[in-house]
Structures are given as structure tokens and as C-alpha cells.
Coordinates of C-alpha atoms and ligand atoms in Angstrom, one line a residue:
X261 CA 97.7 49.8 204.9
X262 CA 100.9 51.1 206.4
X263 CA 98.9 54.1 208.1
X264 CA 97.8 55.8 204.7
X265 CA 94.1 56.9 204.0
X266 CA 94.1 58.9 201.6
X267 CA 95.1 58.3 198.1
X268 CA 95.4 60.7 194.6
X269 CA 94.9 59.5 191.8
X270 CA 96.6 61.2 189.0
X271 CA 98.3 62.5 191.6
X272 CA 96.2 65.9 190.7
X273 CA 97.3 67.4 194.1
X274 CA 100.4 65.7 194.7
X275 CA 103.9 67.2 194.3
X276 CA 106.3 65.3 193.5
X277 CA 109.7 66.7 194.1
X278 CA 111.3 70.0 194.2
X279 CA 112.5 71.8 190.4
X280 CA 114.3 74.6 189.3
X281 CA 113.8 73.7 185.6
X282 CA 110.9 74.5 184.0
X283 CA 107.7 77.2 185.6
X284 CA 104.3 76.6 184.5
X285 CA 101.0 79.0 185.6
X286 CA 98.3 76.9 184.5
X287 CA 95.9 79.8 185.9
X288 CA 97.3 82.5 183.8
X289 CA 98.7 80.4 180.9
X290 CA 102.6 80.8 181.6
X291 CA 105.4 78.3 180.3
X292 CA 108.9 79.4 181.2
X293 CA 112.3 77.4 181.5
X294 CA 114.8 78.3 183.5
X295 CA 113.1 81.7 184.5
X296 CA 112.9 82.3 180.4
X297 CA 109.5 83.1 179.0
X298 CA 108.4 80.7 176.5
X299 CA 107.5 83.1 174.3
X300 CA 110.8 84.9 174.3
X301 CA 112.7 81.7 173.6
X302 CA 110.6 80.1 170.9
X303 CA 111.2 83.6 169.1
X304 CA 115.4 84.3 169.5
X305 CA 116.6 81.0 170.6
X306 CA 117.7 77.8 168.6
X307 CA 116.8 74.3 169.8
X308 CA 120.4 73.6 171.2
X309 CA 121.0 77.1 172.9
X310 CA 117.4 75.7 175.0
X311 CA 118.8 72.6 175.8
X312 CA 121.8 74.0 177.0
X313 CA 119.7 76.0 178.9
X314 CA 117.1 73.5 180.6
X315 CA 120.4 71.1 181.5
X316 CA 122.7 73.5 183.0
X317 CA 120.7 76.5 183.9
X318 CA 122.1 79.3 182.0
X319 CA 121.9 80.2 177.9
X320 CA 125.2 79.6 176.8
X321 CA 127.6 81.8 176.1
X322 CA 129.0 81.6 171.8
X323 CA 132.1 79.8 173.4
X324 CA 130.0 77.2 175.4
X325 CA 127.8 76.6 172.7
X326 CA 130.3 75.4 170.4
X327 CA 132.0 73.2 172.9
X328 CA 128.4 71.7 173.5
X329 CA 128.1 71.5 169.7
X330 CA 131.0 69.8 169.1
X331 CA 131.5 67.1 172.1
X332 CA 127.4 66.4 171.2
X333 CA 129.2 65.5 167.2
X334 CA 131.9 63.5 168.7
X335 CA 128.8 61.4 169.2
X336 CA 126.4 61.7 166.4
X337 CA 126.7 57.9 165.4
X338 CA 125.7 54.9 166.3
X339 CA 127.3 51.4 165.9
X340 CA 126.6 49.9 162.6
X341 CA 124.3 46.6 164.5
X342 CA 121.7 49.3 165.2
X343 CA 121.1 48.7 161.6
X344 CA 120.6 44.5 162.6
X345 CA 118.2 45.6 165.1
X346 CA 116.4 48.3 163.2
X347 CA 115.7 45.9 160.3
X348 CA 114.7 43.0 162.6
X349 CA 111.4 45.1 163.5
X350 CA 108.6 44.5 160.9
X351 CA 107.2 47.6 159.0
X352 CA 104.0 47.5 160.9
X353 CA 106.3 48.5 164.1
X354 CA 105.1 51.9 165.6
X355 CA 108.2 54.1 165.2
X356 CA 107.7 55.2 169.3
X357 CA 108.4 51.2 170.2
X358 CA 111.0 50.9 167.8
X359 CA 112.6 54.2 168.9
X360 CA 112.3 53.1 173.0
X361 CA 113.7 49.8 172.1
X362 CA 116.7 51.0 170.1
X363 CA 117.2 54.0 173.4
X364 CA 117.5 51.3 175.9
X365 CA 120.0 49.2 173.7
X366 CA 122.0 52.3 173.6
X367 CA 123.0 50.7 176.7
X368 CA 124.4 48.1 175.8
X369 CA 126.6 49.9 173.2
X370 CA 126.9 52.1 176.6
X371 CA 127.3 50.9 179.8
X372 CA 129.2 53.5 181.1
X373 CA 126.2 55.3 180.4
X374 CA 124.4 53.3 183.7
X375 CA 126.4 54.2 186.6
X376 CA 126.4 58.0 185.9
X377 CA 128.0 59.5 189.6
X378 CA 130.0 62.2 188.8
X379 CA 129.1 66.0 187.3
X380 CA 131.7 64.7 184.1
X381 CA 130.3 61.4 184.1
X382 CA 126.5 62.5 183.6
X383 CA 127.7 65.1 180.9
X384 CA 129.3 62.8 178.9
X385 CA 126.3 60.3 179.1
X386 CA 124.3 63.5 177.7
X387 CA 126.3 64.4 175.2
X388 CA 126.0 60.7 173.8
X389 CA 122.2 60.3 173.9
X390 CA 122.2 64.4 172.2
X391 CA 124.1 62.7 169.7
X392 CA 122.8 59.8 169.1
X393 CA 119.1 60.5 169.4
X394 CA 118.4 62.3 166.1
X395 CA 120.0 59.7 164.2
X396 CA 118.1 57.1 166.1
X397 CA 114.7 59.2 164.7
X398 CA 115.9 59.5 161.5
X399 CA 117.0 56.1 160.7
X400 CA 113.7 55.0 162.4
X401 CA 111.6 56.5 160.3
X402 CA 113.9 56.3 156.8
X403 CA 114.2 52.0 157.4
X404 CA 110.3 52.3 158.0
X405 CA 109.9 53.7 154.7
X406 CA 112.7 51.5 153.3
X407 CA 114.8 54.4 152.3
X408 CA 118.7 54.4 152.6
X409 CA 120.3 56.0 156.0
X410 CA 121.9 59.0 155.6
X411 CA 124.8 59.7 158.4
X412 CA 124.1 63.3 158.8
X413 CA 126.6 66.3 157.8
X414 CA 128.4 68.3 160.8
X415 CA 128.7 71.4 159.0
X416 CA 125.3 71.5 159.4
X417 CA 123.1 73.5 162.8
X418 CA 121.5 70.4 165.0
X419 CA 118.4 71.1 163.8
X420 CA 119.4 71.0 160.2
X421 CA 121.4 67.7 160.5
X422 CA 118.0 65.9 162.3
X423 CA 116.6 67.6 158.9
X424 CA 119.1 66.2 156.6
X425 CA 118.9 62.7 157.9
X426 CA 115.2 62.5 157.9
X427 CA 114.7 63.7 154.3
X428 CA 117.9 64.2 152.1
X429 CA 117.6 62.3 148.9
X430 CA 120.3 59.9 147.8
X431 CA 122.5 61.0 145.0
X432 CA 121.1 64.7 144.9
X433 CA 122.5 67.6 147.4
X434 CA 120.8 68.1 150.4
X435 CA 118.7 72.0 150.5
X436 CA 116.2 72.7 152.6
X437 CA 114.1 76.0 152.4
X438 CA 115.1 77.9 155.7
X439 CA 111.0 78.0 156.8
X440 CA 111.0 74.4 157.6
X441 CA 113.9 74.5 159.7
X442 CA 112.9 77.8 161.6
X443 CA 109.3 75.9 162.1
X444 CA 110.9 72.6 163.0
X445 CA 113.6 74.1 165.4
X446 CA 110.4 76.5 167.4
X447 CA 108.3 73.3 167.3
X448 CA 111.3 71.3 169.3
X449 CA 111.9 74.2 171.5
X450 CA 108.0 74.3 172.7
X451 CA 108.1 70.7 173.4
X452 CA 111.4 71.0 175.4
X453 CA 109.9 70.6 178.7
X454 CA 106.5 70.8 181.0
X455 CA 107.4 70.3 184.7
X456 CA 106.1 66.9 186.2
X457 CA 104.2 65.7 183.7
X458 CA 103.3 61.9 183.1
X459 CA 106.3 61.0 181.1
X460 CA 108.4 63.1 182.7
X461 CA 107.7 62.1 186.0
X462 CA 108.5 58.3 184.1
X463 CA 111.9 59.4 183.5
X464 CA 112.2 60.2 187.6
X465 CA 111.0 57.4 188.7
X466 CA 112.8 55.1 186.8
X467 CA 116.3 57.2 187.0
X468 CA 115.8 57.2 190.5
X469 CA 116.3 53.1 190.7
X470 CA 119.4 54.9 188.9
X471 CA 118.6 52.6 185.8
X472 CA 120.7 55.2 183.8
X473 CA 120.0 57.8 181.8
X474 CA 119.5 55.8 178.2
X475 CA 117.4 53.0 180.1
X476 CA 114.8 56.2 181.9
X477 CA 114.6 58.1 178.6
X478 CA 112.9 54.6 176.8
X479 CA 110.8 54.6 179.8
X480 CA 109.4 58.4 179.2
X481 CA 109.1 57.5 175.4
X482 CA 106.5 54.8 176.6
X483 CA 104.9 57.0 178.7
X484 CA 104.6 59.6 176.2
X485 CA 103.4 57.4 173.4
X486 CA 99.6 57.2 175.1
X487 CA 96.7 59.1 173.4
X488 CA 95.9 61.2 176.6
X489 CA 100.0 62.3 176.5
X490 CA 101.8 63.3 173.6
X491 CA 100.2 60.4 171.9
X492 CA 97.5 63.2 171.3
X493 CA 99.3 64.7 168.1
X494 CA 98.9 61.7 166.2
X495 CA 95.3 61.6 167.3
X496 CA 94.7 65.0 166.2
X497 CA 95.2 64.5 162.9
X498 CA 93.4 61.4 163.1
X499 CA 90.3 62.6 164.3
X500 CA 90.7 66.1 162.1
X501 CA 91.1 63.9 159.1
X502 CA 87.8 61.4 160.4
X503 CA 86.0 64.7 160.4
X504 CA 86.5 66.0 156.8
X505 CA 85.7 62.5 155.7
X506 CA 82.6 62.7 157.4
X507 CA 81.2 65.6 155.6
X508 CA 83.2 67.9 158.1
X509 CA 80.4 68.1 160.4
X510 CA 82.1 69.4 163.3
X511 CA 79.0 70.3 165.5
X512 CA 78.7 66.4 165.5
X513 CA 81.7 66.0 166.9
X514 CA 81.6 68.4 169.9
X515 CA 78.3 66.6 170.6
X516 CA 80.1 63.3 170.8
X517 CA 83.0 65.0 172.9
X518 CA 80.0 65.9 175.2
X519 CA 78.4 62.7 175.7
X520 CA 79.4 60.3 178.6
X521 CA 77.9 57.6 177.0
X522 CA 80.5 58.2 173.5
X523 CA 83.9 57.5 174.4
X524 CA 84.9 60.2 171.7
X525 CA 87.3 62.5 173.1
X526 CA 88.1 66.0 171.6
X527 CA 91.5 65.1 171.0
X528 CA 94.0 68.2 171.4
X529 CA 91.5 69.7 174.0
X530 CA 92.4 70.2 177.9
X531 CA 95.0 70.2 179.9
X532 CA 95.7 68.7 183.9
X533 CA 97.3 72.4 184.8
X534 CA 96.7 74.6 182.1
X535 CA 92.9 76.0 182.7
X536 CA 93.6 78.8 180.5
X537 CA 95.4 79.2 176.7
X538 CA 98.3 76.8 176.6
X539 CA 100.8 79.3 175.8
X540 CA 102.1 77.0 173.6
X541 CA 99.1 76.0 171.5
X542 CA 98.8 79.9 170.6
X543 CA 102.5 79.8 169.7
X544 CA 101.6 77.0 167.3
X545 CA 98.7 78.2 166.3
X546 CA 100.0 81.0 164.7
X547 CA 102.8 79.2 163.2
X548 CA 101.0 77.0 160.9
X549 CA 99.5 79.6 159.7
X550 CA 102.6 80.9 159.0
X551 CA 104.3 77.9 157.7
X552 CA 101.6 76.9 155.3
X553 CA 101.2 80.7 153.5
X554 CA 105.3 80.8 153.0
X555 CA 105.0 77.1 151.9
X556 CA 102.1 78.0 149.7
X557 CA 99.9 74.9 151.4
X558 CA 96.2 74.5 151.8
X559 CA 95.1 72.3 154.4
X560 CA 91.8 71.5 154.6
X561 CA 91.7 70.1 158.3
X562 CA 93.6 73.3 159.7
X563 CA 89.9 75.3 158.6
X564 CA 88.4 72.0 160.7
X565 CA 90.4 72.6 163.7
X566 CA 90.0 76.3 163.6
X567 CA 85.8 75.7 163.5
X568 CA 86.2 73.1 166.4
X569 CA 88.4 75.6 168.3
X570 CA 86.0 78.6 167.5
X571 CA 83.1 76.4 168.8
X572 CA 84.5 74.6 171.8
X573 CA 85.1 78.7 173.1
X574 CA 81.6 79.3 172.8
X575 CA 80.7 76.1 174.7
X576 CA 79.3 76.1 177.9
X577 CA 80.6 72.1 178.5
X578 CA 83.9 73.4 177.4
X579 CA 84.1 76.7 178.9
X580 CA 82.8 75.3 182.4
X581 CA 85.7 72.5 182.4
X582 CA 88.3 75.0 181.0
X583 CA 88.7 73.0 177.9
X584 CA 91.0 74.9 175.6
X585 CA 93.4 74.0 173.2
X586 CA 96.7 72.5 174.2
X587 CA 100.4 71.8 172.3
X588 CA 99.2 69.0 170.4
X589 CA 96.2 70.6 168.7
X590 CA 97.7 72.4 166.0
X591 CA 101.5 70.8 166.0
X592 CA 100.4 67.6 163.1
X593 CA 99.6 70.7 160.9
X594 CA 102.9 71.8 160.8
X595 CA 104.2 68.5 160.8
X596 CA 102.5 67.5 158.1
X597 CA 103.0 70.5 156.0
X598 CA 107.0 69.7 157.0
X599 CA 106.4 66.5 155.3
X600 CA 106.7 64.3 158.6
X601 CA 104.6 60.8 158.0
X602 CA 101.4 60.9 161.3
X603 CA 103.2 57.9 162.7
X604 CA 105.9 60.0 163.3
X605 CA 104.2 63.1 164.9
X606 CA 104.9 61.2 168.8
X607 CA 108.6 60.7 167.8
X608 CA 109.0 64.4 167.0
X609 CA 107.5 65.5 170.2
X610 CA 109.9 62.6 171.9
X611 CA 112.9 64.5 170.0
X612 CA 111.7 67.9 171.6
X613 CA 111.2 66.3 175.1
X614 CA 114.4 64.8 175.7
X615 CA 116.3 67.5 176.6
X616 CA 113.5 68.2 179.4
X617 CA 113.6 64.4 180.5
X618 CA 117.8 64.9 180.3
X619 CA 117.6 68.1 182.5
X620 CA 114.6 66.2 185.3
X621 CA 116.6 63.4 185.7
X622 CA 120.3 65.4 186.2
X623 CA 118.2 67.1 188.7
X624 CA 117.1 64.4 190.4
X625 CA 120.4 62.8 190.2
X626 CA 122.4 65.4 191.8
X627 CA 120.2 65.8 193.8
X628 CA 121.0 62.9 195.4
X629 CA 117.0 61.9 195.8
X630 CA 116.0 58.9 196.9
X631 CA 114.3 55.7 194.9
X632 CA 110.5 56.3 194.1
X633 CA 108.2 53.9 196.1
X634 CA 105.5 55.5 197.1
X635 CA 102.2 53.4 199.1
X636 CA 99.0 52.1 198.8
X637 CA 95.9 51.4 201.1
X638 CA 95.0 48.2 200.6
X639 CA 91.2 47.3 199.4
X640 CA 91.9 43.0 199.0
X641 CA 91.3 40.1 201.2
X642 CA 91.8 40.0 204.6
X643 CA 94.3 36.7 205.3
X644 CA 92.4 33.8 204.3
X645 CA 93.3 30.2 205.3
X646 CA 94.7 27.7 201.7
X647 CA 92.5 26.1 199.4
X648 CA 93.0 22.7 198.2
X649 CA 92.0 22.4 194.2
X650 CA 89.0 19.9 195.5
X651 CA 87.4 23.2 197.7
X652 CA 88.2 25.7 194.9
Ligands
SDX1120 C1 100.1 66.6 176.8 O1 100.8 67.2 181.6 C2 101.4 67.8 180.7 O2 102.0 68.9 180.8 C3 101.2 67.2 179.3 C4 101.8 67.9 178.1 C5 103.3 68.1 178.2 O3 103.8 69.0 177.5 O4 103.9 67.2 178.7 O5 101.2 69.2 178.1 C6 101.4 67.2 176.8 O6 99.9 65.5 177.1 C7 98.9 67.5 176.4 C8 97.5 66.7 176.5 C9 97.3 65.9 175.3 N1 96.1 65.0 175.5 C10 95.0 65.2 174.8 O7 94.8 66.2 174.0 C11 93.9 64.2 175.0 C12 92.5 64.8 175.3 N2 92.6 65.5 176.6 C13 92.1 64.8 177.7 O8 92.2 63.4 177.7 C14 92.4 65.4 179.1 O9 92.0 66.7 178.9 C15 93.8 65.4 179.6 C16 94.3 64.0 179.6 C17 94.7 66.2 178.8 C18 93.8 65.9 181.1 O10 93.0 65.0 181.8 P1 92.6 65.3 183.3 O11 93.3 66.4 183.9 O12 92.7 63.9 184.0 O13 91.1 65.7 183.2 P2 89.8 64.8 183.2 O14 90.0 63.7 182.2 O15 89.5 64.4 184.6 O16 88.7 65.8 182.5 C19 88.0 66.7 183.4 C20 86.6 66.8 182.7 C21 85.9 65.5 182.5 O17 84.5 65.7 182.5 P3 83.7 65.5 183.9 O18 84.0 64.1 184.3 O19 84.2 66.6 184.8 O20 82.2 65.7 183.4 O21 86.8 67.4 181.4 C22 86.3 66.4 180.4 C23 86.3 65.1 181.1 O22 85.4 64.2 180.5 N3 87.3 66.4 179.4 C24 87.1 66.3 178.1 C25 88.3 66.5 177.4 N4 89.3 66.6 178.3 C26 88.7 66.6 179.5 N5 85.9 66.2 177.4 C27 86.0 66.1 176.0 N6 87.2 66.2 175.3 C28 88.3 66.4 176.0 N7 89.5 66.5 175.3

């Protein structure tokens, strides 16, 4: 068993490097990057000035911003075959599979993307998955719904251009009304990073075999795609939208959320570190309200989640476990209200990750640490003599 004797799963209580990226208090509900309070940035950043930030440490300064900017356009395409690939997948194709199949193929439009040593060599590996990325969601989700690609327009902000080639229509101009963009851009900004969790800690492990930057980012999209991970905003709105069909009977619900024997799980509820708020959830919470009153939408399932939220609070299962709310509760009703198809929801909180999973594995790049491989204690057979197929 190579001396070991104890093991943790989850690894609840087991740290896994050393950061100076992202700060969470899950006792007191606190989310900062880079010393930055979450609050703060979702309010007077933009999405690119954050991921500046988590990647390099500092909010830029105007001048840095626009070099960023600009090297990050001298990359916002991708060669044409992406199109062969993208049409090879059949419709049924969950966007997150496509979407970690066309990242890792990056590398092979890449290569030089793979052995990533030096400072300028890593930055301009970033700059080429910041470019590229968007287009890779866009075009995702517009062949899904068999609607032309656009190519994007660089006069336009980085979140507007992700905008523009998600939903500009062919042969009319491209406008936007400036509330979706704030909400999209605050959205991307409170999914930037979260320390060590699961995906993130994908995006170590595999960088540290130093598979390359593209080839670890596919790997965190996998990760993320599961239910109990980001996963959980498509589920949301699943579950909201089970709910209203069912009469909208939410005390039935919390009962099966409850019940060991019902594998029903309050989807959007609980959190490994936070055992308070999610800061971001509140965030979020207020925005849809926001975002659906200045786009003049009524959705039904946002007065559903609201009564789940209202009753899980006044639960004793709930408030004994610490069950609150967490980022993916409320984010599918702005989403939706945005216009973004449910299959999509994951993909959106990929887009908002990567620049965490960039700025975790530059870390753990310059850092210079060494190949994950952690150990086990073995539970199997003890060494057992060969059975010929006549004993068996
Ligand atoms: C994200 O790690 C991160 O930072 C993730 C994330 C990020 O930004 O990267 O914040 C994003 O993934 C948010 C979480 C999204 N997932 C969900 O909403 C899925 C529903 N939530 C749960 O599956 C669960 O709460 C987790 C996965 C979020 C946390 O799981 P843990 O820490 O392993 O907790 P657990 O499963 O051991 O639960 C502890 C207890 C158990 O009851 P007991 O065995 O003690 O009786 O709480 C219960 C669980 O049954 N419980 C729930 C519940 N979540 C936990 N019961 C009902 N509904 C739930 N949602």
C-alpha cells in the first residue's frame, strides 16, 4: 500500500497545491480574484479586464488592455476544416463533447501550443485559445441549429463579438440591446474562477503531464459537464421546468430532495466550501430579476425557484447541512431570457471558466510543479498463484 492509510475521498480535506489566484471563504460567503472582491468586479469590470486579471495578476492598465485586445483578435479564427469536423458530429451531439473535441483538435492546428516553456511562449498559447474559444462556442451551437457561421466583427468589445456570432442574423445588421451584453459579460465574470474545484483541478492534473494548454482545457470541459459540477445549470432548468409541469408542487419536491431512498436531488442547492450564501448566487439572483423587468419577460419557473429557495431556508434538512443556493441556481434564467438554447447553459459556464482554468494551469506551469500521481491503499487480492481455463 506504499505506507498510506488513510485516504480522502473528494479530497474534502485535502489541499492540493499552493494559489495566488482566486480566495474563497466558504464560512462567510466570500469570492475574490486576485485579492478583488467579487462583488466589486461583477459591478465595474468587463469580462476581459477579469481575465487579464486572473492570468497576470493585476487589472490592466487602458494601454495593456488594448494590446491584450488586439494580439487575442490576431487570433479570433479558426482554420476553415473546423467546419469538416463540426459538421461530421450528428445533431444529437451535446454541444460540451463537441466543444472538448474541437479544443483538443486545436492542437493539431497548434502544436506549438503543447510544449509551452517560456513566459512568451505560454502567452502566445493564451492568446490563441482567447481567440479562438468564442468562435469555437458560437459555431458550436449555430451548426447545431443549422444556422450559417458568422466570423465575428473586431470593432466589436469581446463580449459583444461572442454575442454577434452566437445570434446575428444573416443578411440584416447585427444590434443588440446593451442589457443583454451587460448581463452576459457579469454572468462570464462570476463564472471566471473558484479555486480548486473539480474541473479545475482537471485542468492541473492534466497540464501537469504538460499535455498543453488546449489538450487540459478539453479535459476541464469534461469535468465540468457532470450534473453535480457545472452540469447543474442545465439541470436547473430541467428540474424547474419538471416542476411547473407537475402542477408546480414544490413542497413535493423538497420532500423528494429529502428522501434517501429518491435519488432526486435539489439541483442548484449546496456547495463543497460554500456553507453560507454563494456570493455569487445572490449576485445572480438579483440579476434576473433585473434582466427580465428591462427585457419585459415573465418566467414562470423564476417564481418556482424563488418558492424552492424561500422553503429550503426554512428547512431544518437544509438548514442543518448548509444547503443554500449556489451559481447555477438562478444563471439558466438569465440565460434563457438571453435567448441561449438549455443545451448550451454548460458551454456558457465553460466560456466563463476558461480564463480561471488558463490562469491555474500558468500557475502551475511556472511553477514548475511536478506531475500529479497521487496513491492508493490497496483493498484487492493478495498474490494468487495462475488459473488454467479448466480450474476457472
Ligand atoms: C458548481 O467546487 C466548486 O467550487 C464548484 C462550483 C465552481 O464554481 O466551480 O461552485 C460550481 O459545481 C456548483 C455546484 C453545482 N451542483 C449542484 O447544484 C448539484 C446539487 N448539489 C449537490 O450534488 C452537492 O451539494 C454538491 C455536489 C454541490 C456538493 O457535494 P458534497 O460537498 O460532496 O456534499 P454531499 O453530496 O456529501 O452532501 C452533504 C449532505 C448529504 O446528506 P447526508 O448524507 O449528510 O444526509 O447534503 C445532502 C447530501 O445528501 N445534499 C443534498 C444536496 N446537496 C447535498 N440534498 C439534497 N439536494 C442537494 N442539492
Amino acid at each position: 500500500t506504499g505506507g498510506l492509510t488513510t485516504i480522502d475521498p473528494g479530497f474534502k480535506n485535502t489541499g492540493s497545491c499552493e494559489s495566488a489566484i482566486t480566495f474563497l471563504n466558504g464560512e462567510e460567503g466570500i469570492l475574490r480574484y486576485r485579492g478583488y472582491a467579487i462583488e466589486d468586479l461583477a459591478e465595474k469590470a468587463s469580462f476581459l479586464e477579469v481575465i487579464y486579471l486572473l492570468i497576470f495578476g493585476e487589472l490592466p492598465t487602458e494601454e495593456q488592455l488594448t494590446k491584450f485586445h488586439n494580439d487575442i483578435k490576431e487570433e479570433n479564427h479558426v482554420d476553415e476544416d473546423v467546419k469538416k469536423i463540426l459538421n461530421g458530429f450528428p445533431k444529437s451531439a451535446h454541444p460540451m463533447g463537441v466543444l472538448a473535441s474541437l479544443t483538443s483538435a486545436l492542437t493539431a492546428f497548434n502544436p506549438d501550443a503543447v510544449n509551452v516553456d517560456s513566459e512568451e511562449d505560454m502567452y502566445n498559447a493564451i492568446v490563441k485559445l482567447l481567440g479562438k474559444f468564442p468562435v469555437l462556442v458560437a459555431w458550436t451551437m449555430r451548426t447545431k441549429k443549422s444556422k450559417p457561421l458568422d466570423y465575428g466583427d473586431d470593432s466589436l468589445n469581446y463580449v459583444e463579438n461572442l454575442h454577434k456570432m452566437m445570434f446575428s442574423k444573416p443578411n440584416s445588421e447585427y444590434k443588440v440591446d446593451s442589457t443583454i451584453i451587460e448581463a452576459l459579460d457579469k454572468l462570464l465574470i462570476l463564472h471566471a474562477d473558484h479555486e480548486q474545484n473539480c474541473s479545475t483541478s482537471t485542468v492541473r492534473i492534466v497540464g501537469s503531464s504538460h499535455a498543453g494548454l488546449f489538450a487540459s482545457i478539453s479535459a476541464g470541459i469534461s469535468a465540468l459537464w457532470g450534473p453535480l459540477h457545472g452540469g447543474a445549470n442545465q439541470a436547473v432548468i430541467e428540474m424547474l421546468e419538471g416542476i411547473k409541469a407537475d402542477g408546480g408542487d414544490t413542497k413535493k419536491y423538497m420532500a423528494k430532495a429529502k428522501d434517501k431512498e429518491d435519488p432526486f436531488r435539489l439541483m442548484g442547492f449546496g456547495h463543497r466550501v460554500y456553507k453560507n450564501f454563494d456570493p455569487r448566487a445572490k449576485i445572480i439572483k438579483k440579476a434576473a430579476d433585473d434582466v427580465l423587468e428591462q427585457l419585459g419577460i415573465e418566467d414562470e419557473v423564476l417564481a418556482i425557484a424563488k418558492g424552492l429557495e424561500k422553503e429550503a431556508l426554512e428547512d431544518e434538512y437544509f438548514v442543518k447541512r448548509k444547503l443554500y443556493p449556489n451559481v447555477d441556481f438562478y444563471s439558466g434564467i438569465i440565460y434563457r431570457a438571453l435567448g441561449i438554447p438549455v443545451e448550451m447553459f454548460t458551454v456558457m459556464f465553460a466560456m466563463g471558466r476558461v480564463p480561471g482554468w488558463i490562469a491555474q494551469w500558468r500557475e502551475m506551469r511556472l511553477r514548475k510543479e511536478p506531475i500529479g500521481r497521487p496513491r492508493q491503499v490497496y483493498i484487492g487480492e493478495t498474490h494468487r498463484p495462475f488459473k488454467a481455463m479448466s480450474e476457472r
